[in-house]
Structure formats: structure tokens, C-alpha cells
């Protein structure tokens, strides 16, 4: 026999998780059966942590975001944020320790291993990864806006090339990536942006096509739906992500003081 598992969504974070029936088979006390149901719906459980009495609390991730799961005595689960009387999130530190920090470290490592083009001095104290399409006007706007920081040696941009804007975007990205000096080819594309940018390759080498596919998969896994997708690291180690061209105020917050 099966019985429905009661699942209360306390935030919209997991609104996309559909409700599935759970199994009535007994689960070990340390591993409530409802967790298996949630995992089948796309939630990743990272580990448990101490919470309120008579509640088993677990840290997880969904859609690249940390989320808490509170399993009640009857086996049902509440997924969302536990807040105190003052409205502040109670378990934020636990989620940061178990989920946000490790997820950010892995994402930063994945970015470092991606196929990217250097834009700026190699010893710049601040690094930003930018998912860039050679045809993207907003990528070009960000490239221009970042020049004071890049040219002064304060920031190095690492352009993770993707091809999503137009049909010839992958071939233009390939032209930059396969150039004798990719950084110079990127510069050529930006300086000639109003005249069509760099000429597209007639044929994309299979190895480069594979790198472009991996770059796009990484972009999507980090929650970006378009370009530019900008990723930096805050002083506390957490990632700072901006989707699209930052506003004037956000630009300095992202790049630092001029």
C-alpha cells in the first residue's frame, strides 16, 4: 500500500517540485523515507544538522540554491526557511556551511577548468568569469565598462565562450578559441563589434565544439539563461552572480573600487 507524503512548500524556491506518492516501507531513523521522494523530484540532500526539537533537519540543494528540509514526527516534510520571531532565517549558517560554501567552491573549480580566454593581467588580484557570446551586445557593453579595472590591473576577466545568440556565434567563438593568440582575437572581436566582429570559422573543430557544449552546460548549471553571465567571488568565499549587463551601482560592487 502507498500513502501520500505531505509536503509543505514554505518558500517558492521549490515550487517547481511536483508532488509524488511515497512508499510506506520503513526507513532507517537517520534517513527518513520522504527524502527519497524529494530526491526523485530533483532535490539533492547534502547532510543533516541540528534544528528544533522533534524535527530532523537536512540541508539540500535545488536548482543550484541551498534549501532546508524539516522532517516531522509523522514522516512528512516541510521544505523552506525556518524564521524566528524577528523574521530572520534561523538556519542560514548551517545551510551556508553544508551547502552554499561547498557548492560555490565546486562551481569556482569548474569555472577554472573550463575553456576561457584571458582578458587582463595574469596577476590581477580579482578574477571574474564571464559567459560571453561573440555576438552579444551586452557582453560588449560589459567589456567596455570593465576597461578601467582591467587596464589598471585590478581585475582579470576570464571569458568562457558560448555560442547562443546567433547561428554563427559558435563559429565566431571557435575563431577566438583557436586563434594563435586567443586574447588578441577576443580584443579584435570587441574593437570591431560594430562592424560585425571577428570572422566566423568555416568549420568548427570537433574538440572546440565539445568545449563550447561544456561551457554552455556549465553556464546553465549556474542558473544563467543568457549572456553575459558574470561570476565573482566575495571576500567570504561565496559566489557573486550577475545575469546580464550590471547597472552602474552593481558594476562597482562587482568589480571593486576603481
PDB file of C-alpha atoms in Angstrom:
ATOM      1  CA  UNK A   1       0.000   0.000   0.000  1.00  0.00           C
ATOM      2  CA  UNK A   2       1.124   3.522  -0.576  1.00  0.00           C
ATOM      3  CA  UNK A   3       0.148   6.713   1.162  1.00  0.00           C
ATOM      4  CA  UNK A   4       0.652  10.319   0.060  1.00  0.00           C
ATOM      5  CA  UNK A   5       3.550  12.196   1.546  1.00  0.00           C
ATOM      6  CA  UNK A   6       2.577  15.613   2.883  1.00  0.00           C
ATOM      7  CA  UNK A   7       4.940  18.239   1.572  1.00  0.00           C
ATOM      8  CA  UNK A   8       4.550  21.889   2.559  1.00  0.00           C
ATOM      9  CA  UNK A   9       6.493  24.323   0.428  1.00  0.00           C
ATOM     10  CA  UNK A  10       7.359  27.199   2.729  1.00  0.00           C
ATOM     11  CA  UNK A  11       9.062  29.200   0.001  1.00  0.00           C
ATOM     12  CA  UNK A  12       8.762  29.465  -3.752  1.00  0.00           C
ATOM     13  CA  UNK A  13      12.267  28.062  -4.098  1.00  0.00           C
ATOM     14  CA  UNK A  14      10.973  24.577  -4.750  1.00  0.00           C
ATOM     15  CA  UNK A  15       7.685  25.493  -6.356  1.00  0.00           C
ATOM     16  CA  UNK A  16       8.682  23.506  -9.415  1.00  0.00           C
ATOM     17  CA  UNK A  17       8.974  20.255  -7.466  1.00  0.00           C
ATOM     18  CA  UNK A  18       5.900  18.170  -8.242  1.00  0.00           C
ATOM     19  CA  UNK A  19       4.257  16.010  -5.578  1.00  0.00           C
ATOM     20  CA  UNK A  20       4.826  12.279  -5.758  1.00  0.00           C
ATOM     21  CA  UNK A  21       3.498   9.429  -3.589  1.00  0.00           C
ATOM     22  CA  UNK A  22       5.896   7.982  -1.051  1.00  0.00           C
ATOM     23  CA  UNK A  23       6.494   4.390  -0.056  1.00  0.00           C
ATOM     24  CA  UNK A  24       5.177   3.022   3.226  1.00  0.00           C
ATOM     25  CA  UNK A  25       8.247   0.841   3.775  1.00  0.00           C
ATOM     26  CA  UNK A  26      10.090   1.667   6.968  1.00  0.00           C
ATOM     27  CA  UNK A  27      13.208   3.792   6.588  1.00  0.00           C
ATOM     28  CA  UNK A  28      16.165   3.960   8.973  1.00  0.00           C
ATOM     29  CA  UNK A  29      15.698   6.681  11.629  1.00  0.00           C
ATOM     30  CA  UNK A  30      18.657   8.624  10.254  1.00  0.00           C
ATOM     31  CA  UNK A  31      17.273   8.539   6.733  1.00  0.00           C
ATOM     32  CA  UNK A  32      13.543   9.361   6.566  1.00  0.00           C
ATOM     33  CA  UNK A  33      11.735   7.887   3.573  1.00  0.00           C
ATOM     34  CA  UNK A  34      10.439  11.279   2.457  1.00  0.00           C
ATOM     35  CA  UNK A  35      13.984  12.267   1.480  1.00  0.00           C
ATOM     36  CA  UNK A  36      13.996   9.626  -1.238  1.00  0.00           C
ATOM     37  CA  UNK A  37      10.785  11.108  -2.620  1.00  0.00           C
ATOM     38  CA  UNK A  38      12.303  14.591  -2.673  1.00  0.00           C
ATOM     39  CA  UNK A  39      15.475  13.324  -4.330  1.00  0.00           C
ATOM     40  CA  UNK A  40      13.369  11.714  -7.054  1.00  0.00           C
ATOM     41  CA  UNK A  41      11.925  15.174  -7.704  1.00  0.00           C
ATOM     42  CA  UNK A  42      15.352  16.757  -8.201  1.00  0.00           C
ATOM     43  CA  UNK A  43      16.420  17.842  -4.729  1.00  0.00           C
ATOM     44  CA  UNK A  44      19.919  16.846  -3.587  1.00  0.00           C
ATOM     45  CA  UNK A  45      20.321  16.083   0.119  1.00  0.00           C
ATOM     46  CA  UNK A  46      23.765  17.037   1.427  1.00  0.00           C
ATOM     47  CA  UNK A  47      23.542  16.209   5.127  1.00  0.00           C
ATOM     48  CA  UNK A  48      21.719  16.689   8.403  1.00  0.00           C
ATOM     49  CA  UNK A  49      22.012  19.387  11.052  1.00  0.00           C
ATOM     50  CA  UNK A  50      20.629  20.239  14.495  1.00  0.00           C
ATOM     51  CA  UNK A  51      17.359  22.148  14.473  1.00  0.00           C
ATOM     52  CA  UNK A  52      14.195  22.372  16.567  1.00  0.00           C
ATOM     53  CA  UNK A  53      13.248  19.563  18.995  1.00  0.00           C
ATOM     54  CA  UNK A  54      11.334  16.642  17.473  1.00  0.00           C
ATOM     55  CA  UNK A  55      12.369  17.728  13.969  1.00  0.00           C
ATOM     56  CA  UNK A  56      15.017  16.144  11.766  1.00  0.00           C
ATOM     57  CA  UNK A  57      16.661  18.849   9.679  1.00  0.00           C
ATOM     58  CA  UNK A  58      18.554  18.296   6.437  1.00  0.00           C
ATOM     59  CA  UNK A  59      20.450  20.633   4.137  1.00  0.00           C
ATOM     60  CA  UNK A  60      19.987  20.220   0.417  1.00  0.00           C
ATOM     61  CA  UNK A  61      20.128  21.964  -2.921  1.00  0.00           C
ATOM     62  CA  UNK A  62      17.625  22.503  -5.720  1.00  0.00           C
ATOM     63  CA  UNK A  63      18.199  24.484  -8.884  1.00  0.00           C
ATOM     64  CA  UNK A  64      21.650  25.475  -7.694  1.00  0.00           C
ATOM     65  CA  UNK A  65      20.279  27.012  -4.486  1.00  0.00           C
ATOM     66  CA  UNK A  66      20.520  25.840  -0.861  1.00  0.00           C
ATOM     67  CA  UNK A  67      17.332  24.645   0.783  1.00  0.00           C
ATOM     68  CA  UNK A  68      16.406  23.198   4.171  1.00  0.00           C
ATOM     69  CA  UNK A  69      14.178  20.158   4.702  1.00  0.00           C
ATOM     70  CA  UNK A  70      12.443  19.645   8.045  1.00  0.00           C
ATOM     71  CA  UNK A  71      11.069  16.141   8.628  1.00  0.00           C
ATOM     72  CA  UNK A  72       8.296  15.977  11.216  1.00  0.00           C
ATOM     73  CA  UNK A  73       7.362  13.146  13.568  1.00  0.00           C
ATOM     74  CA  UNK A  74       4.681  11.821  11.216  1.00  0.00           C
ATOM     75  CA  UNK A  75       7.218  11.442   8.392  1.00  0.00           C
ATOM     76  CA  UNK A  76       6.021  14.415   6.373  1.00  0.00           C
ATOM     77  CA  UNK A  77       8.415  17.178   5.365  1.00  0.00           C
ATOM     78  CA  UNK A  78       8.408  20.950   5.251  1.00  0.00           C
ATOM     79  CA  UNK A  79      10.775  22.385   2.659  1.00  0.00           C
ATOM     80  CA  UNK A  80      11.775  26.006   3.041  1.00  0.00           C
ATOM     81  CA  UNK A  81      13.055  28.580   5.504  1.00  0.00           C
ATOM     82  CA  UNK A  82      12.636  28.469   9.286  1.00  0.00           C
ATOM     83  CA  UNK A  83      12.393  32.007  10.658  1.00  0.00           C
ATOM     84  CA  UNK A  84      12.428  33.421  14.163  1.00  0.00           C
ATOM     85  CA  UNK A  85      10.034  35.915  15.736  1.00  0.00           C
ATOM     86  CA  UNK A  86      12.123  38.742  14.289  1.00  0.00           C
ATOM     87  CA  UNK A  87      11.725  37.366  10.770  1.00  0.00           C
ATOM     88  CA  UNK A  88      15.373  36.351  10.409  1.00  0.00           C
ATOM     89  CA  UNK A  89      16.299  32.977   8.924  1.00  0.00           C
ATOM     90  CA  UNK A  90      17.420  30.707  11.759  1.00  0.00           C
ATOM     91  CA  UNK A  91      19.392  28.030   9.924  1.00  0.00           C
ATOM     92  CA  UNK A  92      21.216  30.234   7.407  1.00  0.00           C
ATOM     93  CA  UNK A  93      24.643  29.495   8.921  1.00  0.00           C
ATOM     94  CA  UNK A  94      24.051  25.744   8.745  1.00  0.00           C
ATOM     95  CA  UNK A  95      22.996  25.927   5.102  1.00  0.00           C
ATOM     96  CA  UNK A  96      25.993  28.088   4.265  1.00  0.00           C
ATOM     97  CA  UNK A  97      28.375  25.631   5.903  1.00  0.00           C
ATOM     98  CA  UNK A  98      26.862  22.491   4.403  1.00  0.00           C
ATOM     99  CA  UNK A  99      25.644  23.709   1.007  1.00  0.00           C
ATOM    100  CA  UNK A 100      26.474  27.264  -0.078  1.00  0.00           C
ATOM    101  CA  UNK A 101      30.199  27.084   0.655  1.00  0.00           C
ATOM    102  CA  UNK A 102      30.863  23.660  -0.916  1.00  0.00           C
ATOM    103  CA  UNK A 103      28.646  24.436  -3.926  1.00  0.00           C
ATOM    104  CA  UNK A 104      30.483  27.703  -4.510  1.00  0.00           C
ATOM    105  CA  UNK A 105      33.881  26.043  -4.222  1.00  0.00           C
ATOM    106  CA  UNK A 106      32.917  23.380  -6.752  1.00  0.00           C
ATOM    107  CA  UNK A 107      31.471  25.933  -9.175  1.00  0.00           C
ATOM    108  CA  UNK A 108      34.634  28.052  -8.932  1.00  0.00           C
ATOM    109  CA  UNK A 109      36.761  24.976  -9.595  1.00  0.00           C
ATOM    110  CA  UNK A 110      34.586  24.040 -12.585  1.00  0.00           C
ATOM    111  CA  UNK A 111      34.974  27.560 -13.981  1.00  0.00           C
ATOM    112  CA  UNK A 112      38.743  27.439 -13.556  1.00  0.00           C
ATOM    113  CA  UNK A 113      38.855  24.205 -15.561  1.00  0.00           C
ATOM    114  CA  UNK A 114      36.563  25.487 -18.327  1.00  0.00           C
ATOM    115  CA  UNK A 115      37.775  26.768 -21.708  1.00  0.00           C
ATOM    116  CA  UNK A 116      38.196  30.507 -21.083  1.00  0.00           C
ATOM    117  CA  UNK A 117      40.039  33.433 -22.681  1.00  0.00           C
ATOM    118  CA  UNK A 118      42.182  35.708 -20.516  1.00  0.00           C
ATOM    119  CA  UNK A 119      41.381  39.421 -20.604  1.00  0.00           C
ATOM    120  CA  UNK A 120      43.654  41.356 -18.260  1.00  0.00           C
ATOM    121  CA  UNK A 121      46.887  40.935 -16.364  1.00  0.00           C
ATOM    122  CA  UNK A 122      47.644  37.410 -15.089  1.00  0.00           C
ATOM    123  CA  UNK A 123      48.470  38.714 -11.602  1.00  0.00           C
ATOM    124  CA  UNK A 124      45.310  40.811 -11.188  1.00  0.00           C
ATOM    125  CA  UNK A 125      44.063  40.444  -7.597  1.00  0.00           C
ATOM    126  CA  UNK A 126      40.426  39.970  -8.637  1.00  0.00           C
ATOM    127  CA  UNK A 127      39.110  37.428 -11.143  1.00  0.00           C
ATOM    128  CA  UNK A 128      35.689  37.377 -12.772  1.00  0.00           C
ATOM    129  CA  UNK A 129      34.396  34.680 -15.090  1.00  0.00           C
ATOM    130  CA  UNK A 130      32.129  35.939 -17.865  1.00  0.00           C
ATOM    131  CA  UNK A 131      30.000  33.717 -20.092  1.00  0.00           C
ATOM    132  CA  UNK A 132      30.440  35.567 -23.376  1.00  0.00           C
ATOM    133  CA  UNK A 133      28.884  35.297 -26.825  1.00  0.00           C
ATOM    134  CA  UNK A 134      30.906  36.955 -29.598  1.00  0.00           C
ATOM    135  CA  UNK A 135      27.694  38.498 -30.994  1.00  0.00           C
ATOM    136  CA  UNK A 136      26.252  39.657 -27.665  1.00  0.00           C
ATOM    137  CA  UNK A 137      25.865  43.466 -27.470  1.00  0.00           C
ATOM    138  CA  UNK A 138      25.524  43.364 -23.680  1.00  0.00           C
ATOM    139  CA  UNK A 139      28.721  41.325 -23.401  1.00  0.00           C
ATOM    140  CA  UNK A 140      30.393  44.091 -25.389  1.00  0.00           C
ATOM    141  CA  UNK A 141      28.901  46.735 -23.099  1.00  0.00           C
ATOM    142  CA  UNK A 142      30.292  44.926 -20.076  1.00  0.00           C
ATOM    143  CA  UNK A 143      33.677  44.537 -21.792  1.00  0.00           C
ATOM    144  CA  UNK A 144      33.779  48.300 -22.385  1.00  0.00           C
ATOM    145  CA  UNK A 145      32.545  49.186 -18.889  1.00  0.00           C
ATOM    146  CA  UNK A 146      35.185  46.962 -17.276  1.00  0.00           C
ATOM    147  CA  UNK A 147      38.138  48.555 -19.128  1.00  0.00           C
ATOM    148  CA  UNK A 148      39.169  50.920 -16.282  1.00  0.00           C
ATOM    149  CA  UNK A 149      39.511  47.971 -13.885  1.00  0.00           C
ATOM    150  CA  UNK A 150      41.098  45.631 -16.433  1.00  0.00           C
ATOM    151  CA  UNK A 151      43.541  48.170 -17.855  1.00  0.00           C
ATOM    152  CA  UNK A 152      44.677  49.230 -14.384  1.00  0.00           C
ATOM    153  CA  UNK A 153      45.490  45.623 -13.496  1.00  0.00           C
ATOM    154  CA  UNK A 154      42.877  45.393 -10.748  1.00  0.00           C
ATOM    155  CA  UNK A 155      40.639  42.839 -12.460  1.00  0.00           C
ATOM    156  CA  UNK A 156      41.172  39.951 -14.838  1.00  0.00           C
ATOM    157  CA  UNK A 157      38.172  38.814 -16.864  1.00  0.00           C
ATOM    158  CA  UNK A 158      38.065  35.206 -17.979  1.00  0.00           C
ATOM    159  CA  UNK A 159      35.679  34.893 -20.901  1.00  0.00           C
ATOM    160  CA  UNK A 160      34.005  31.484 -21.006  1.00  0.00           C
ATOM    161  CA  UNK A 161      32.940  31.452 -24.642  1.00  0.00           C
ATOM    162  CA  UNK A 162      29.493  30.189 -25.641  1.00  0.00           C
ATOM    163  CA  UNK A 163      27.508  30.382 -28.861  1.00  0.00           C
ATOM    164  CA  UNK A 164      23.857  31.157 -28.134  1.00  0.00           C
ATOM    165  CA  UNK A 165      22.903  34.493 -29.730  1.00  0.00           C
ATOM    166  CA  UNK A 166      23.026  33.829 -33.475  1.00  0.00           C
ATOM    167  CA  UNK A 167      23.649  30.942 -35.838  1.00  0.00           C
ATOM    168  CA  UNK A 168      27.268  31.999 -36.395  1.00  0.00           C
ATOM    169  CA  UNK A 169      28.000  32.588 -32.684  1.00  0.00           C
ATOM    170  CA  UNK A 170      29.614  29.151 -32.155  1.00  0.00           C
ATOM    171  CA  UNK A 171      31.837  29.632 -35.220  1.00  0.00           C
ATOM    172  CA  UNK A 172      32.916  33.082 -34.012  1.00  0.00           C
ATOM    173  CA  UNK A 173      33.667  31.676 -30.565  1.00  0.00           C
ATOM    174  CA  UNK A 174      35.692  28.938 -32.249  1.00  0.00           C
ATOM    175  CA  UNK A 175      37.622  31.550 -34.242  1.00  0.00           C
ATOM    176  CA  UNK A 176      38.638  33.228 -30.991  1.00  0.00           C
ATOM    177  CA  UNK A 177      39.436  29.987 -29.186  1.00  0.00           C
ATOM    178  CA  UNK A 178      41.574  28.546 -32.000  1.00  0.00           C
ATOM    179  CA  UNK A 179      43.483  31.748 -32.771  1.00  0.00           C
ATOM    180  CA  UNK A 180      47.251  31.801 -32.281  1.00  0.00           C
ATOM    181  CA  UNK A 181      46.637  34.444 -29.592  1.00  0.00           C
ATOM    182  CA  UNK A 182      43.073  33.994 -28.263  1.00  0.00           C
ATOM    183  CA  UNK A 183      43.299  37.116 -26.094  1.00  0.00           C
ATOM    184  CA  UNK A 184      44.229  39.208 -29.127  1.00  0.00           C
ATOM    185  CA  UNK A 185      41.407  37.608 -31.122  1.00  0.00           C
ATOM    186  CA  UNK A 186      38.943  38.479 -28.364  1.00  0.00           C
ATOM    187  CA  UNK A 187      40.212  42.061 -28.411  1.00  0.00           C
ATOM    188  CA  UNK A 188      39.791  42.169 -32.196  1.00  0.00           C
ATOM    189  CA  UNK A 189      36.208  40.987 -31.868  1.00  0.00           C
ATOM    190  CA  UNK A 190      35.374  43.648 -29.288  1.00  0.00           C
ATOM    191  CA  UNK A 191      37.078  46.509 -31.125  1.00  0.00           C
ATOM    192  CA  UNK A 192      35.267  45.548 -34.343  1.00  0.00           C
ATOM    193  CA  UNK A 193      31.926  44.771 -32.702  1.00  0.00           C
ATOM    194  CA  UNK A 194      30.014  47.467 -34.602  1.00  0.00           C
ATOM    195  CA  UNK A 195      31.420  46.113 -37.882  1.00  0.00           C
ATOM    196  CA  UNK A 196      30.414  42.520 -37.244  1.00  0.00           C
ATOM    197  CA  UNK A 197      33.264  41.390 -35.025  1.00  0.00           C
ATOM    198  CA  UNK A 198      35.684  38.606 -35.824  1.00  0.00           C
ATOM    199  CA  UNK A 199      35.021  36.484 -38.944  1.00  0.00           C
ATOM    200  CA  UNK A 200      33.454  33.121 -38.158  1.00  0.00           C
ATOM    201  CA  UNK A 201      35.308  29.885 -38.830  1.00  0.00           C
ATOM    202  CA  UNK A 202      34.065  27.961 -41.845  1.00  0.00           C
ATOM    203  CA  UNK A 203      34.152  24.748 -39.818  1.00  0.00           C
ATOM    204  CA  UNK A 204      34.324  24.195 -36.055  1.00  0.00           C
ATOM    205  CA  UNK A 205      36.866  21.544 -34.980  1.00  0.00           C
ATOM    206  CA  UNK A 206      35.186  18.715 -33.023  1.00  0.00           C
ATOM    207  CA  UNK A 207      37.320  19.348 -29.952  1.00  0.00           C
ATOM    208  CA  UNK A 208      36.318  23.011 -29.872  1.00  0.00           C
ATOM    209  CA  UNK A 209      32.657  22.129 -30.400  1.00  0.00           C
ATOM    210  CA  UNK A 210      32.882  19.852 -27.365  1.00  0.00           C
ATOM    211  CA  UNK A 211      34.382  22.665 -25.275  1.00  0.00           C
ATOM    212  CA  UNK A 212      31.617  25.042 -26.348  1.00  0.00           C
ATOM    213  CA  UNK A 213      28.984  22.491 -25.368  1.00  0.00           C
ATOM    214  CA  UNK A 214      30.654  22.031 -21.978  1.00  0.00           C
ATOM    215  CA  UNK A 215      30.795  25.802 -21.466  1.00  0.00           C
ATOM    216  CA  UNK A 216      27.099  26.164 -22.223  1.00  0.00           C
ATOM    217  CA  UNK A 217      26.220  23.287 -19.889  1.00  0.00           C
ATOM    218  CA  UNK A 218      28.244  24.968 -17.137  1.00  0.00           C
ATOM    219  CA  UNK A 219      26.517  28.288 -17.814  1.00  0.00           C
ATOM    220  CA  UNK A 220      23.095  26.678 -17.482  1.00  0.00           C
ATOM    221  CA  UNK A 221      24.088  24.728 -14.360  1.00  0.00           C
ATOM    222  CA  UNK A 222      24.952  28.036 -12.681  1.00  0.00           C
ATOM    223  CA  UNK A 223      21.493  29.389 -13.444  1.00  0.00           C
ATOM    224  CA  UNK A 224      22.299  31.701 -16.356  1.00  0.00           C
ATOM    225  CA  UNK A 225      19.787  31.839 -19.193  1.00  0.00           C
ATOM    226  CA  UNK A 226      21.705  34.275 -21.383  1.00  0.00           C
ATOM    227  CA  UNK A 227      24.837  36.351 -21.757  1.00  0.00           C
ATOM    228  CA  UNK A 228      26.704  37.911 -20.178  1.00  0.00           C
ATOM    229  CA  UNK A 229      26.650  35.685 -17.130  1.00  0.00           C
ATOM    230  CA  UNK A 230      29.175  37.057 -14.644  1.00  0.00           C
ATOM    231  CA  UNK A 231      30.599  35.157 -11.671  1.00  0.00           C
ATOM    232  CA  UNK A 232      32.867  36.597  -9.000  1.00  0.00           C
ATOM    233  CA  UNK A 233      33.898  35.575  -5.512  1.00  0.00           C
ATOM    234  CA  UNK A 234      33.048  37.604  -2.435  1.00  0.00           C
ATOM    235  CA  UNK A 235      35.527  38.077   0.447  1.00  0.00           C
ATOM    236  CA  UNK A 236      33.723  35.368   2.451  1.00  0.00           C
ATOM    237  CA  UNK A 237      34.228  32.899  -0.405  1.00  0.00           C
ATOM    238  CA  UNK A 238      30.613  32.863  -1.574  1.00  0.00           C
ATOM    239  CA  UNK A 239      29.935  33.354  -5.266  1.00  0.00           C
ATOM    240  CA  UNK A 240      28.541  36.594  -6.625  1.00  0.00           C
ATOM    241  CA  UNK A 241      26.497  36.125  -9.801  1.00  0.00           C
ATOM    242  CA  UNK A 242      25.067  38.737 -12.152  1.00  0.00           C
ATOM    243  CA  UNK A 243      22.886  37.808 -15.116  1.00  0.00           C
ATOM    244  CA  UNK A 244      23.115  40.426 -17.861  1.00  0.00           C
ATOM    245  CA  UNK A 245      24.756  43.836 -18.000  1.00  0.00           C
ATOM    246  CA  UNK A 246      25.155  45.158 -14.430  1.00  0.00           C
ATOM    247  CA  UNK A 247      23.724  48.528 -13.501  1.00  0.00           C
ATOM    248  CA  UNK A 248      26.142  51.346 -12.689  1.00  0.00           C
ATOM    249  CA  UNK A 249      25.848  50.684  -8.962  1.00  0.00           C
ATOM    250  CA  UNK A 250      26.184  46.927  -9.318  1.00  0.00           C
ATOM    251  CA  UNK A 251      29.225  47.344 -11.550  1.00  0.00           C
ATOM    252  CA  UNK A 252      31.415  48.776  -8.797  1.00  0.00           C
ATOM    253  CA  UNK A 253      30.080  46.270  -6.280  1.00  0.00           C
ATOM    254  CA  UNK A 254      31.128  43.523  -8.686  1.00  0.00           C
ATOM    255  CA  UNK A 255      34.484  44.890  -9.866  1.00  0.00           C
ATOM    256  CA  UNK A 256      35.542  46.740  -6.730  1.00  0.00           C
ATOM    257  CA  UNK A 257      36.742  50.337  -6.342  1.00  0.00           C
ATOM    258  CA  UNK A 258      38.291  51.957  -9.407  1.00  0.00           C
TER     259      UNK A 258
END
